[in-house]
Tab-separated table of C-alpha atoms in Angstrom:
chain	number	residue	atom	x	y	z
A	1	MET	CA	84.771	88.446	103.769
A	2	ASN	CA	83.708	88.744	107.350
A	3	ASN	CA	81.532	91.856	107.526
A	4	ASP	CA	80.243	90.825	110.937
A	5	LYS	CA	79.800	93.864	113.148
A	6	PHE	CA	81.257	91.824	116.014
A	7	ALA	CA	84.490	90.984	114.188
A	8	LEU	CA	87.595	92.274	115.894
A	9	PRO	CA	89.384	95.214	114.319
A	10	PHE	CA	92.861	94.721	112.908
A	11	TYR	CA	95.851	97.000	112.429
A	12	TRP	CA	99.103	97.231	110.435
A	13	ASN	CA	100.888	94.475	112.377
A	14	ASP	CA	98.066	91.982	111.752
A	15	TYR	CA	99.632	90.809	108.501
A	16	GLU	CA	97.834	87.474	108.334
A	17	ASP	CA	94.410	89.040	108.904
A	18	ILE	CA	95.084	91.624	106.213
A	19	ALA	CA	96.358	88.948	103.818
A	20	MET	CA	93.283	86.781	104.379
A	21	SER	CA	91.015	89.767	103.767
A	22	LEU	CA	92.840	90.672	100.563
A	23	TYR	CA	92.654	87.083	99.342
A	24	GLU	CA	88.935	86.969	100.151
A	25	LYS	CA	88.446	90.228	98.262
A	26	PHE	CA	90.508	89.401	95.168
A	27	GLY	CA	90.626	85.589	95.177
A	28	ASP	CA	92.808	84.188	92.424
A	29	ASP	CA	92.817	87.437	90.420
A	30	PHE	CA	96.308	87.950	91.823
A	31	ASN	CA	98.806	85.116	91.744
A	32	GLU	CA	102.177	85.232	93.484
A	33	THR	CA	103.885	87.129	90.669
A	34	LYS	CA	101.125	89.715	90.424
A	35	ILE	CA	101.002	90.216	94.193
A	36	TYR	CA	104.686	91.156	94.259
A	37	ARG	CA	104.179	93.590	91.360
A	38	ILE	CA	101.477	95.611	93.109
A	39	ARG	CA	102.607	99.161	93.746
A	40	PHE	CA	102.737	100.055	97.418
A	41	THR	CA	100.532	103.091	96.786
A	42	GLU	CA	97.812	100.783	95.454
A	43	LEU	CA	98.250	98.209	98.206
A	44	LEU	CA	98.050	100.938	100.834
A	45	GLU	CA	94.666	102.087	99.500
A	46	TRP	CA	93.307	98.538	99.348
A	47	VAL	CA	94.316	97.850	102.939
A	48	LEU	CA	92.785	101.094	104.190
A	49	GLU	CA	89.482	100.134	102.500
A	50	LEU	CA	89.215	96.706	104.168
A	51	PRO	CA	86.313	96.211	106.571
A	52	ASN	CA	87.449	96.114	110.213
A	53	PHE	CA	90.846	97.618	109.369
A	54	LYS	CA	91.475	100.408	111.865
A	55	GLY	CA	95.022	101.497	111.051
A	56	THR	CA	95.761	104.873	109.538
A	57	ARG	CA	97.722	105.967	106.489
A	58	GLU	CA	100.218	107.733	108.754
A	59	GLU	CA	100.960	104.519	110.678
A	60	SER	CA	101.837	102.578	107.548
A	61	SER	CA	105.389	101.858	106.454
A	62	GLU	CA	107.163	100.157	103.588
A	63	GLY	CA	107.984	97.316	105.989
A	64	HIS	CA	104.300	96.774	106.774
A	65	LEU	CA	103.440	96.657	103.084
A	66	GLU	CA	106.257	94.186	102.353
A	67	GLN	CA	105.044	91.921	105.160
A	68	ILE	CA	101.475	92.141	103.855
A	69	GLN	CA	102.610	91.162	100.337
A	70	THR	CA	104.491	88.160	101.704
A	71	ALA	CA	101.576	87.046	103.888
A	72	TRP	CA	99.195	87.468	100.931
A	73	CYS	CA	101.432	85.222	98.809
A	74	TYR	CA	101.387	82.556	101.517
A	75	GLU	CA	97.609	82.856	101.741
A	76	TRP	CA	97.325	82.506	97.952
A	77	ARG	CA	99.599	79.424	98.004
A	78	ASP	CA	97.592	77.840	100.831
A	79	ASN	CA	94.450	78.122	98.722
A	80	GLN	CA	95.898	76.507	95.575
A	81	ASP	CA	95.413	72.894	96.699
């Protein structure tokens, strides 16, 4: 994961950046099926804990979390080659 102090911050609409960070954090521990079974309450906490993530709990929505799950699945698929 990029812990570089010069890395740009990201927010709730940066689905791909969040998905890449989650994949880097969890790797293949979560496959597509498991990603879609993650409770939103858990996913919310994981996103808030990511380095360089600057969004707030209050700014989150179910739509953001759904988009993050989908982007994470695509990221997982891209890394299965």
